[in-house]
Short mmCIF file of C-alpha atoms and ligand atoms in Angstrom, two decimals:
data_model
loop_
_atom_site.label_atom_id
_atom_site.label_comp_id
_atom_site.label_asym_id
_atom_site.label_seq_id
_atom_site.Cartn_x
_atom_site.Cartn_y
_atom_site.Cartn_z
CA MET A 1 -42.44 23.13 -14.62
CA PHE A 2 -44.64 25.20 -16.88
CA ILE A 3 -42.62 28.35 -16.21
CA ILE A 4 -39.35 26.50 -16.92
CA SER A 5 -40.75 25.33 -20.27
CA VAL A 6 -41.88 28.88 -21.09
CA ALA A 7 -38.49 30.33 -20.10
CA SER A 8 -36.65 27.70 -22.17
CA ALA A 9 -38.93 28.40 -25.14
CA LEU A 10 -38.19 32.13 -24.68
CA LEU A 11 -34.48 31.35 -24.70
CA ILE A 12 -34.83 29.49 -28.00
CA VAL A 13 -36.93 32.32 -29.50
CA LYS A 14 -34.42 34.86 -28.24
CA ASP A 15 -31.56 32.90 -29.84
CA PHE A 16 -33.46 32.78 -33.11
CA TYR A 17 -34.03 36.54 -33.10
CA SER A 18 -30.49 37.27 -31.88
CA ILE A 19 -29.11 35.55 -34.96
CA LYS A 20 -31.62 37.33 -37.20
CA ILE A 21 -30.87 40.76 -35.71
CA GLN A 22 -27.11 40.30 -35.74
CA SER A 23 -27.06 39.07 -39.32
CA SER A 24 -29.28 42.01 -40.37
CA VAL A 25 -26.92 44.53 -38.74
CA ARG A 26 -23.94 42.81 -40.37
CA ALA A 27 -25.75 43.00 -43.75
CA TYR A 28 -26.32 46.76 -43.31
CA ILE A 29 -22.63 47.23 -42.40
CA ASN A 30 -21.58 45.29 -45.55
CA GLY A 31 -24.12 47.20 -47.60
CA GLN A 32 -22.79 50.46 -46.29
CA ALA A 33 -19.24 49.48 -47.33
CA GLU A 34 -20.46 48.67 -50.84
CA TYR A 35 -22.35 51.98 -50.90
CA SER A 36 -19.23 53.99 -50.04
CA LYS A 37 -17.12 52.01 -52.46
CA GLY A 38 -19.63 52.55 -55.27
CA ARG A 39 -19.99 56.26 -54.58
CA ASN A 40 -16.20 56.70 -54.40
CA ASN A 41 -15.54 54.69 -57.61
CA ALA A 42 -18.24 56.70 -59.37
CA ALA A 43 -16.57 59.99 -58.37
CA VAL A 44 -13.08 58.77 -59.37
CA ASN A 45 -14.24 57.45 -62.77
CA LEU A 46 -16.18 60.62 -63.51
CA ILE A 47 -13.15 62.76 -62.74
CA ASN A 48 -10.98 60.44 -64.89
CA TYR A 49 -13.42 60.85 -67.73
CA LEU A 50 -13.42 64.63 -67.39
CA GLN A 51 -9.65 64.58 -67.51
CA THR A 52 -9.22 62.06 -70.39
CA GLU A 53 -12.63 61.91 -72.14
CA ASN A 54 -12.07 58.18 -72.40
CA LEU A 55 -15.55 56.57 -72.65
CA VAL A 56 -14.42 53.51 -70.63
CA TYR A 57 -14.55 55.73 -67.53
CA ILE A 58 -18.15 56.71 -68.21
CA ALA A 59 -19.13 53.04 -68.40
CA GLU A 60 -17.28 52.34 -65.13
CA PHE A 61 -18.91 55.43 -63.58
CA LYS A 62 -22.38 54.10 -64.45
CA LYS A 63 -21.61 50.69 -62.99
CA ALA A 64 -20.32 52.25 -59.78
CA ILE A 65 -23.09 54.87 -59.27
CA ALA A 66 -25.76 52.14 -59.74
CA ILE A 67 -24.77 50.73 -56.31
CA PRO A 68 -25.57 53.72 -54.07
CA LEU A 69 -28.50 54.63 -56.33
CA GLY A 70 -29.92 51.11 -55.76
CA ASP A 71 -29.56 51.50 -52.01
CA ASN A 72 -31.25 54.91 -52.21
CA ILE A 73 -34.18 53.42 -54.11
CA ALA A 74 -34.51 50.69 -51.42
CA GLY A 75 -34.22 53.28 -48.64
CA ASN A 76 -36.83 55.64 -50.15
CA ASN A 77 -39.17 52.75 -50.75
CA LEU A 78 -38.81 51.59 -47.15
CA LEU A 79 -39.50 55.14 -45.95
CA VAL A 80 -42.79 55.34 -47.87
CA ASN A 81 -43.64 51.74 -46.91
CA GLY A 82 -43.62 50.75 -50.58
CA ASP A 83 -43.80 47.35 -52.19
CA ASP A 84 -41.18 44.87 -50.88
CA SER A 85 -40.24 43.71 -54.37
CA LYS A 86 -39.10 47.25 -55.25
CA THR A 87 -37.06 47.43 -52.03
CA LYS A 88 -35.50 44.06 -52.82
CA ALA A 89 -34.58 45.14 -56.36
CA GLY A 90 -32.95 48.31 -54.91
CA PHE A 91 -30.93 46.36 -52.33
CA LEU A 92 -29.80 43.84 -54.97
CA ALA A 93 -28.69 46.70 -57.26
CA GLY A 94 -26.84 48.01 -54.16
CA LYS A 95 -24.80 44.78 -54.27
CA ASN A 96 -26.29 43.42 -51.05
CA HIS A 97 -26.17 39.65 -50.74
CA PRO A 98 -29.47 38.13 -51.95
CA ALA A 99 -29.64 35.94 -48.78
CA ASP A 100 -29.51 39.07 -46.57
CA VAL A 101 -32.14 41.18 -48.28
CA SER A 102 -35.21 39.73 -46.49
CA ASP A 103 -33.55 40.14 -43.09
CA MET A 104 -32.61 43.76 -43.96
CA ILE A 105 -36.23 44.57 -44.83
CA TRP A 106 -37.51 42.81 -41.67
CA PHE A 107 -34.97 44.67 -39.52
CA TYR A 108 -35.99 48.04 -40.92
CA LYS A 109 -39.72 47.36 -40.49
CA THR A 110 -39.23 46.09 -36.91
CA PHE A 111 -36.87 48.73 -35.58
CA SER A 112 -37.52 51.83 -37.72
CA SER A 113 -39.24 53.61 -34.83
CA PHE A 114 -36.29 53.03 -32.43
CA ALA A 115 -33.92 55.94 -31.73
CA PHE A 116 -30.82 54.29 -33.21
CA ALA A 117 -32.69 53.44 -36.43
CA GLN A 118 -34.10 56.97 -36.70
CA LYS A 119 -30.55 58.32 -36.47
CA ALA A 120 -29.29 55.95 -39.19
CA ILE A 121 -32.27 56.70 -41.44
CA LYS A 122 -31.64 60.44 -41.08
CA LEU A 123 -27.98 60.04 -42.12
CA TRP A 124 -28.89 57.76 -44.99
CA GLY A 125 -31.46 60.35 -46.15
CA ALA A 126 -28.89 63.16 -45.90
CA ALA A 127 -26.34 61.24 -48.03
CA ALA A 128 -28.86 60.40 -50.77
CA PRO A 129 -29.00 63.89 -52.48
CA HIS A 130 -25.20 63.87 -52.94
CA VAL A 131 -25.33 60.54 -54.75
CA ASN A 132 -28.24 61.76 -56.84
CA ARG A 133 -26.32 64.91 -57.67
CA LEU A 134 -23.28 62.82 -58.69
CA SER A 135 -25.51 60.80 -60.98
CA THR A 136 -26.97 64.00 -62.47
CA ILE A 137 -23.46 65.40 -63.06
CA GLY A 138 -22.61 62.16 -64.91
CA ASP A 139 -25.62 62.58 -67.21
CA MET A 140 -24.82 66.25 -67.65
CA VAL A 141 -21.14 65.56 -68.56
CA GLN A 142 -22.28 63.15 -71.26
CA GLN A 143 -24.73 65.69 -72.70
CA LEU A 144 -22.17 68.51 -72.70
CA GLN A 145 -19.65 66.24 -74.31
CA GLN A 146 -22.10 65.33 -77.08
CA GLN A 147 -22.94 69.02 -77.59
CA GLY A 148 -19.20 69.87 -77.63
CA LYS A 149 -19.71 72.25 -74.67
CA LEU A 150 -17.32 70.47 -72.29
CA THR A 151 -14.88 73.34 -72.05
CA PRO A 152 -11.79 73.18 -69.83
CA ILE A 153 -13.43 75.68 -67.46
CA ALA A 154 -16.61 73.65 -67.24
CA LYS A 155 -14.51 70.57 -66.60
CA GLU A 156 -12.62 72.31 -63.84
CA GLN A 157 -15.84 73.45 -62.14
CA LEU A 158 -17.36 70.00 -62.38
CA ILE A 159 -14.25 68.32 -60.95
CA GLU A 160 -14.39 70.76 -58.08
CA GLU A 161 -18.05 70.00 -57.40
CA ILE A 162 -17.40 66.24 -57.56
CA ASP A 163 -14.56 66.60 -55.06
CA GLY A 164 -16.86 68.57 -52.79
CA ILE A 165 -19.52 65.86 -53.00
CA SER A 166 -16.90 63.21 -52.22
CA VAL A 167 -15.77 65.06 -49.10
CA LEU A 168 -19.32 65.61 -47.82
CA SER A 169 -20.47 62.12 -48.70
CA SER A 170 -17.59 60.45 -46.96
CA GLU A 171 -18.44 62.46 -43.82
CA TRP A 172 -22.07 61.30 -43.96
CA GLU A 173 -20.94 57.78 -44.72
CA SER A 174 -18.56 57.52 -41.80
CA ALA A 175 -21.23 58.95 -39.47
CA PHE A 176 -23.66 56.37 -40.82
CA SER A 177 -21.10 53.63 -40.37
CA ARG A 178 -20.49 54.78 -36.75
CA VAL A 179 -24.22 54.61 -36.00
CA LEU A 180 -24.31 51.06 -37.41
CA ASP A 181 -21.30 50.01 -35.31
CA ASP A 182 -22.84 51.55 -32.19
CA THR A 183 -26.13 49.85 -32.97
CA ALA A 184 -24.39 46.50 -33.39
CA SER A 185 -22.65 46.76 -30.02
CA ASP A 186 -25.81 48.11 -28.27
CA ILE A 187 -27.80 45.21 -29.66
CA LYS A 188 -25.12 42.79 -28.49
CA ILE A 189 -25.32 44.20 -24.95
CA VAL A 190 -29.14 44.06 -24.95
CA LEU A 191 -29.12 40.45 -26.19
CA GLN A 192 -26.51 39.39 -23.67
CA THR A 193 -28.52 41.02 -20.87
CA VAL A 194 -31.70 39.26 -22.02
CA ASN A 195 -29.71 36.03 -22.16
CA ILE A 196 -28.44 36.45 -18.61
CA LEU A 197 -31.89 37.41 -17.33
CA LEU A 198 -33.52 34.36 -18.94
CA ILE A 199 -30.83 32.03 -17.61
CA LEU A 200 -31.20 33.58 -14.14
CA LEU A 201 -34.96 33.11 -14.42
CA ILE A 202 -34.55 29.44 -15.36
CA MET A 203 -32.00 28.91 -12.60
CA SER A 204 -34.14 30.53 -9.92
CA ILE A 205 -37.25 28.67 -11.02
CA SER A 206 -35.31 25.38 -11.07
CA PHE A 207 -33.96 26.20 -7.62
CA LEU A 208 -37.46 26.91 -6.29
CA PHE A 209 -38.69 23.72 -7.94
CA VAL A 210 -35.93 21.63 -6.35
CA MET A 211 -36.60 23.30 -2.97
CA LYS A 212 -40.26 22.43 -3.33
CA ILE A 213 -39.41 18.78 -4.09
CA ILE A 214 -36.98 18.65 -1.15
CA ASN A 215 -39.64 20.18 1.12
CA SER A 216 -42.27 17.71 0.04
CA LEU A 217 -39.74 14.84 0.42
CA ASN A 218 -38.94 16.04 3.93
CA LYS A 219 -42.62 16.31 4.66
CA SER A 220 -43.35 12.79 3.40
CA GLU A 221 -40.35 11.48 5.33
CA SER A 222 -41.61 12.99 8.56
CA GLU A 223 -45.13 11.76 7.76
CA LEU A 224 -43.67 8.30 7.16
CA LYS A 225 -41.80 8.46 10.45
CA SER A 226 -44.91 9.42 12.38
CA THR A 227 -46.89 6.68 10.59
CA VAL A 228 -44.21 4.14 11.58
CA ILE A 229 -44.33 5.39 15.18
CA MET A 230 -48.13 5.18 15.10
CA LEU A 231 -48.01 1.65 13.63
CA ASN A 232 -45.49 0.54 16.23
CA ASP A 233 -47.71 1.93 18.98
CA THR A 234 -50.76 0.22 17.52
CA ASN A 235 -48.80 -3.02 17.17
CA ARG A 236 -47.65 -2.85 20.75
CA GLU A 237 -51.20 -2.13 21.89
CA LEU A 238 -52.49 -5.09 19.88
CA GLU A 239 -49.80 -7.35 21.25
CA ASN A 240 -50.61 -6.21 24.79
CA PHE A 241 -54.28 -6.71 24.09
CA SER A 242 -53.81 -10.24 22.73
CA TYR A 243 -51.59 -11.07 25.69
CA VAL A 244 -54.19 -9.84 28.20
CA ALA A 245 -57.08 -11.37 26.26
CA SER A 246 -55.48 -14.79 25.92
CA HIS A 247 -54.34 -14.73 29.49
CA ASP A 248 -57.81 -13.83 30.76
CA LEU A 249 -59.49 -16.38 28.45
CA LYS A 250 -57.55 -19.21 30.02
CA GLU A 251 -59.50 -19.13 33.26
CA PRO A 252 -63.06 -19.47 31.84
CA LEU A 253 -61.74 -22.05 29.40
CA ARG A 254 -60.27 -24.05 32.23
CA MET A 255 -63.71 -23.98 33.88
CA VAL A 256 -65.43 -25.15 30.69
CA THR A 257 -62.91 -28.01 30.29
CA ASN A 258 -63.17 -29.02 33.96
CA PHE A 259 -66.93 -29.05 34.01
CA LEU A 260 -67.09 -30.92 30.70
CA GLY A 261 -64.78 -33.53 32.30
CA LEU A 262 -67.09 -33.69 35.34
CA ILE A 263 -70.19 -34.13 33.15
CA GLU A 264 -68.40 -36.85 31.19
CA LYS A 265 -67.44 -38.65 34.39
CA LYS A 266 -70.61 -38.21 36.44
CA TYR A 267 -73.30 -38.60 33.82
CA ASN A 268 -71.58 -41.05 31.53
CA ASN A 269 -74.10 -43.78 32.31
CA GLN A 270 -77.08 -41.52 31.67
CA LEU A 271 -75.84 -40.24 28.30
CA ASP A 272 -76.79 -41.95 25.06
CA GLU A 273 -74.27 -42.29 22.22
CA THR A 274 -75.25 -38.93 20.64
CA GLY A 275 -74.79 -37.18 23.98
CA LYS A 276 -71.39 -38.80 24.41
CA THR A 277 -70.36 -37.72 20.89
CA TYR A 278 -71.43 -34.14 21.65
CA ILE A 279 -69.43 -34.10 24.85
CA HIS A 280 -66.44 -35.51 22.98
CA PHE A 281 -66.68 -32.74 20.37
CA ALA A 282 -66.98 -30.11 23.11
CA VAL A 283 -63.92 -31.50 24.96
CA ASP A 284 -61.96 -31.62 21.68
CA GLY A 285 -63.00 -28.06 20.81
CA ALA A 286 -62.02 -26.84 24.26
CA SER A 287 -58.59 -28.49 24.05
CA ARG A 288 -57.97 -26.97 20.61
CA MET A 289 -58.95 -23.61 21.99
CA LYS A 290 -56.54 -24.13 24.88
CA LYS A 291 -53.74 -24.85 22.39
CA LEU A 292 -54.67 -21.74 20.40
CA ILE A 293 -54.69 -19.56 23.52
CA ASP A 294 -51.38 -21.04 24.69
CA ASP A 295 -49.77 -20.41 21.30
CA LEU A 296 -51.16 -16.88 21.14
CA LEU A 297 -49.89 -16.19 24.61
CA GLU A 298 -46.48 -17.49 23.62
CA TYR A 299 -46.48 -15.31 20.49
CA SER A 300 -47.52 -12.18 22.43
CA ARG A 301 -44.95 -12.91 25.12
CA THR A 302 -42.20 -13.22 22.48
CA SER A 303 -43.26 -9.86 21.04
CA ILE A 304 -43.57 -7.82 24.19
CA ASN A 305 -41.17 -9.31 26.72
CA LYS A 306 -37.76 -7.74 27.06
CA ILE A 307 -35.20 -10.04 25.54
CA THR A 308 -31.85 -10.98 27.04
CA TYR A 309 -28.96 -12.63 25.21
CA GLU A 310 -26.43 -15.14 26.48
CA THR A 311 -24.02 -17.68 25.04
CA VAL A 312 -26.07 -20.61 23.83
CA ASP A 313 -24.61 -24.01 22.95
CA LEU A 314 -26.89 -25.17 20.17
CA ASN A 315 -25.70 -28.78 20.58
CA GLU A 316 -27.57 -28.80 23.89
CA VAL A 317 -30.67 -27.46 22.20
CA ILE A 318 -30.48 -30.25 19.58
CA ALA A 319 -29.97 -32.88 22.29
CA ARG A 320 -33.16 -31.69 23.93
CA LEU A 321 -35.04 -31.91 20.63
CA ARG A 322 -33.93 -35.52 20.25
CA THR A 323 -35.52 -36.30 23.61
CA ASP A 324 -38.70 -34.37 22.82
CA PHE A 325 -39.25 -36.14 19.51
CA GLN A 326 -37.81 -39.51 20.51
CA ASP A 327 -41.04 -41.40 19.74
CA VAL A 328 -41.12 -40.36 16.09
CA LEU A 329 -37.38 -40.50 15.61
CA ASP A 330 -37.30 -44.10 16.79
CA GLU A 331 -39.43 -45.06 13.78
CA PRO A 332 -37.36 -47.15 11.33
CA GLY A 333 -35.69 -44.91 8.73
CA ALA A 334 -36.46 -41.71 10.68
CA GLY A 335 -33.74 -39.46 12.07
CA LEU A 336 -32.64 -36.03 13.25
CA PHE A 337 -29.25 -35.28 11.74
CA ALA A 338 -27.29 -32.29 12.95
CA GLU A 339 -23.68 -31.39 12.29
CA ALA A 340 -21.58 -29.95 15.10
CA MET A 341 -23.48 -26.83 16.07
CA PRO A 342 -21.80 -23.55 17.06
CA GLN A 343 -22.08 -21.63 20.29
CA ILE A 344 -23.81 -18.35 19.59
CA VAL A 345 -25.01 -15.30 21.46
CA ALA A 346 -28.81 -15.45 21.51
CA ASN A 347 -31.82 -15.95 23.74
CA LYS A 348 -31.71 -19.63 24.72
CA LEU A 349 -35.45 -20.11 25.22
CA GLN A 350 -36.24 -18.52 21.86
CA MET A 351 -33.59 -20.60 20.06
CA GLN A 352 -35.26 -23.67 21.55
CA GLN A 353 -38.68 -22.41 20.43
CA VAL A 354 -37.68 -21.72 16.85
CA LEU A 355 -35.88 -25.05 16.34
CA GLN A 356 -38.63 -26.92 18.21
CA ASN A 357 -41.29 -25.39 15.92
CA LEU A 358 -39.35 -26.11 12.72
CA VAL A 359 -38.57 -29.71 13.67
CA ALA A 360 -42.16 -30.25 14.88
CA ASN A 361 -43.46 -28.98 11.53
CA ALA A 362 -40.97 -31.15 9.63
CA ILE A 363 -42.42 -34.13 11.42
CA LYS A 364 -46.06 -32.98 11.36
CA TYR A 365 -46.07 -32.27 7.63
CA ARG A 366 -44.29 -35.51 6.79
CA SER A 367 -44.93 -37.53 3.67
CA LYS A 368 -45.50 -41.27 3.68
CA ALA A 369 -41.74 -41.81 4.12
CA ALA A 370 -40.24 -41.87 7.60
CA PRO A 371 -39.34 -38.28 8.58
CA GLN A 372 -35.71 -37.31 8.22
CA VAL A 373 -34.71 -33.87 9.48
CA HIS A 374 -31.29 -32.33 8.80
CA ILE A 375 -30.11 -29.29 10.71
CA ASN A 376 -26.98 -27.43 9.79
CA ALA A 377 -25.32 -24.10 10.53
CA SER A 378 -23.11 -21.82 8.45
CA ALA A 379 -21.95 -18.24 8.76
CA THR A 380 -21.68 -15.07 6.68
CA ALA A 381 -19.66 -12.01 7.67
CA ASP A 382 -22.34 -10.76 10.06
CA HIS A 383 -24.92 -13.52 10.48
CA TRP A 384 -25.32 -17.13 11.54
CA VAL A 385 -27.44 -19.04 9.01
CA PHE A 386 -29.39 -22.13 10.14
CA ALA A 387 -31.17 -24.56 7.83
CA VAL A 388 -33.78 -27.16 8.83
CA ARG A 389 -34.39 -29.56 5.92
CA ASP A 390 -37.08 -32.23 5.77
CA ASN A 391 -38.32 -34.87 3.34
CA GLY A 392 -41.98 -34.01 3.96
CA LEU A 393 -44.94 -32.81 1.90
CA GLY A 394 -43.28 -29.65 0.66
CA ILE A 395 -44.91 -26.27 0.04
CA GLU A 396 -46.02 -24.58 -3.17
CA ALA A 397 -44.13 -21.40 -4.03
CA GLU A 398 -47.25 -19.20 -3.76
CA TYR A 399 -47.30 -19.87 0.03
CA PHE A 400 -43.62 -19.12 0.69
CA LYS A 401 -44.43 -15.71 2.22
CA THR A 402 -47.93 -16.20 3.66
CA ILE A 403 -47.07 -19.15 5.91
CA PHE A 404 -45.08 -16.76 8.11
CA VAL A 405 -48.16 -14.60 8.72
CA ILE A 406 -50.04 -15.39 11.92
CA PHE A 407 -53.03 -17.80 11.53
CA GLN A 408 -52.09 -18.58 7.90
CA ARG A 409 -52.13 -22.30 7.09
CA LEU A 410 -51.75 -24.13 3.80
CA LYS A 411 -55.09 -25.27 2.37
CA THR A 412 -53.47 -28.53 1.23
CA ASN A 413 -52.01 -29.44 4.63
CA LYS A 414 -55.01 -28.52 6.79
CA ILE A 415 -55.71 -32.14 7.70
CA GLN A 416 -52.91 -31.86 10.29
CA SER A 417 -54.02 -29.96 13.37
CA GLY A 418 -52.43 -26.61 14.04
CA THR A 419 -53.08 -22.99 14.91
CA GLY A 420 -51.05 -21.21 12.23
CA ILE A 421 -48.96 -19.43 14.85
CA GLY A 422 -45.74 -21.48 14.90
CA LEU A 423 -43.98 -19.93 11.89
CA ALA A 424 -45.17 -16.40 12.80
CA LEU A 425 -43.50 -16.98 16.17
CA CYS A 426 -40.30 -18.19 14.44
CA LYS A 427 -40.33 -15.04 12.28
CA LYS A 428 -40.72 -12.82 15.32
CA ILE A 429 -37.82 -14.63 17.04
CA ALA A 430 -35.56 -14.28 13.98
CA GLU A 431 -36.40 -10.57 13.78
CA ARG A 432 -35.69 -10.07 17.48
CA HIS A 433 -32.29 -11.62 16.78
CA GLY A 434 -31.51 -9.18 13.96
CA GLY A 435 -32.22 -11.84 11.35
CA GLU A 436 -34.91 -13.16 9.02
CA ILE A 437 -36.59 -16.39 8.02
CA TRP A 438 -37.55 -17.90 4.67
CA VAL A 439 -38.31 -21.22 3.03
CA GLU A 440 -37.23 -23.09 -0.08
CA SER A 441 -39.39 -25.99 -1.06
CA GLU A 442 -40.87 -28.16 -3.76
CA PRO A 443 -44.14 -29.99 -3.25
CA GLY A 444 -43.52 -33.73 -2.81
CA LYS A 445 -39.78 -33.26 -2.27
CA GLY A 446 -39.59 -31.60 1.14
CA SER A 447 -38.76 -28.16 2.48
CA THR A 448 -35.80 -26.30 3.91
CA PHE A 449 -36.46 -23.49 6.38
CA PHE A 450 -33.61 -20.99 6.83
CA PHE A 451 -33.30 -18.48 9.63
CA THR A 452 -30.50 -16.08 10.50
CA VAL A 453 -29.17 -14.63 13.75
CA SER A 454 -27.05 -11.51 13.88
CA LYS A 455 -23.51 -11.92 15.18
CA GLN A 456 -23.72 -8.46 16.80
CA LEU A 457 -26.17 -9.08 19.62
P1 ADP B 501 -49.43 -24.72 12.05
O1 ADP B 501 -48.41 -25.78 11.91
O2 ADP B 501 -49.89 -24.56 13.43
O3 ADP B 501 -50.50 -24.77 11.04
P2 ADP B 501 -47.30 -22.95 11.32
O4 ADP B 501 -47.25 -21.46 11.39
O5 ADP B 501 -46.26 -23.69 12.06
O6 ADP B 501 -48.74 -23.33 11.76
O7 ADP B 501 -47.23 -23.35 9.81
C1 ADP B 501 -48.06 -22.69 8.88
C2 ADP B 501 -48.37 -23.60 7.72
O8 ADP B 501 -47.19 -23.86 6.98
C3 ADP B 501 -48.81 -24.96 8.16
O9 ADP B 501 -50.21 -25.01 8.34
C4 ADP B 501 -48.37 -25.84 7.01
O10 ADP B 501 -49.37 -25.86 6.02
C5 ADP B 501 -47.16 -25.16 6.46
N1 ADP B 501 -45.87 -25.79 6.88
C6 ADP B 501 -45.11 -25.42 7.93
N2 ADP B 501 -43.99 -26.17 8.01
C7 ADP B 501 -44.05 -27.07 7.01
C8 ADP B 501 -43.22 -28.13 6.54
N3 ADP B 501 -42.07 -28.42 7.14
N4 ADP B 501 -43.60 -28.83 5.44
C9 ADP B 501 -44.77 -28.51 4.81
N5 ADP B 501 -45.60 -27.52 5.19
C10 ADP B 501 -45.26 -26.81 6.28
#
């Protein structure tokens, strides 16, 4: 990440300097054009003056020669590392654009030791004496004119010299201009190469970065997979353990219960009331433990046994529930209402268990009103959805998830006996049928338990 930021920052810096360098080179090329134009105009006007002695040409000559002279002042000052203000004044006199002058000075100072700049400086230096000489001739012509010594022969000689200067200067100037053009295109190539290198750097770093992320994602995925496998193994071991433990606990428990029954029977006459109460508590405790062990055994069996599916007519299951709960359902106002139930592919025993548990809870956690339980079935594209609705105590929303965890019971409903295994068993059954289980409820208004069964079993 750090390297990408550095490379991007470099790209921005490079762009900044590219613009600066390119605009400096362009300024020098413009300046050079003005230089040539000035030197040429100066020569033409001086010759015109020599031929006509019209003073207008002298004035024009002075204006024109000031341009290359200005550039020469700037150039000399740069060479001796003189004061920037003097350089600026020279460049401005050389008709360079005021906005370019600082860049021109910066460019010279930065690149003067480079080969291309050395070449340009040399040419610039070689052209300077010719411009100076032209300026001197101008002054001289004026003096001779004032002294009346500007004879036709002198004029002729001077025109010849000026022509000579023009020829030489334009050679120097075009060489200088060629160096500038070459420099401009060399710089362009260098900048483009730097650009490509930086972009390649960013791309390769980004690629490495993405590869690193992909690698670490793959690694965490495989770690996750092995954790899931480990958890599944541990779960299976725990389920096996609880199956074996509950199975093996049944025998000693049966002995405890039997002998407690024998004590109760044989020594009933010898026991005082406290003794009888103690025995009663012990028998009650033992029977609750038996229920707990039975439930746990059932839960472990549901988890570990191989499951088989068949066509189950749920109407038969409901009919059996009616018989099982006949006592309570005979109460006035009570009832088990079920619409026509479908035939589904499922494990029959487990369908009985889940509905039995839900109806038993609906009755166990009843309110003062007679229990009314409604069962209905509907279907989505790939699941059967069953709902068991009661008019019982209801459940607070904070318990909607925890009641499906083994041994979890509602604090408020603890007066009713139970082991906290029933709903965990229902959840396991729903999961083994490719479905899920959840509850919707409002305290005081009753609850509706939903569970789903996959249609693709
Ligand atoms: P148990 O009934 O043995 O306590 P369950 O796992 O069947 O265990 O239920 C867990 C808890 O959920 C119960 O203790 C009870 O508080 C609450 N519960 C279950 N069904 C209902 C219901 N129909 N109405 C109100 N509370 C319920």
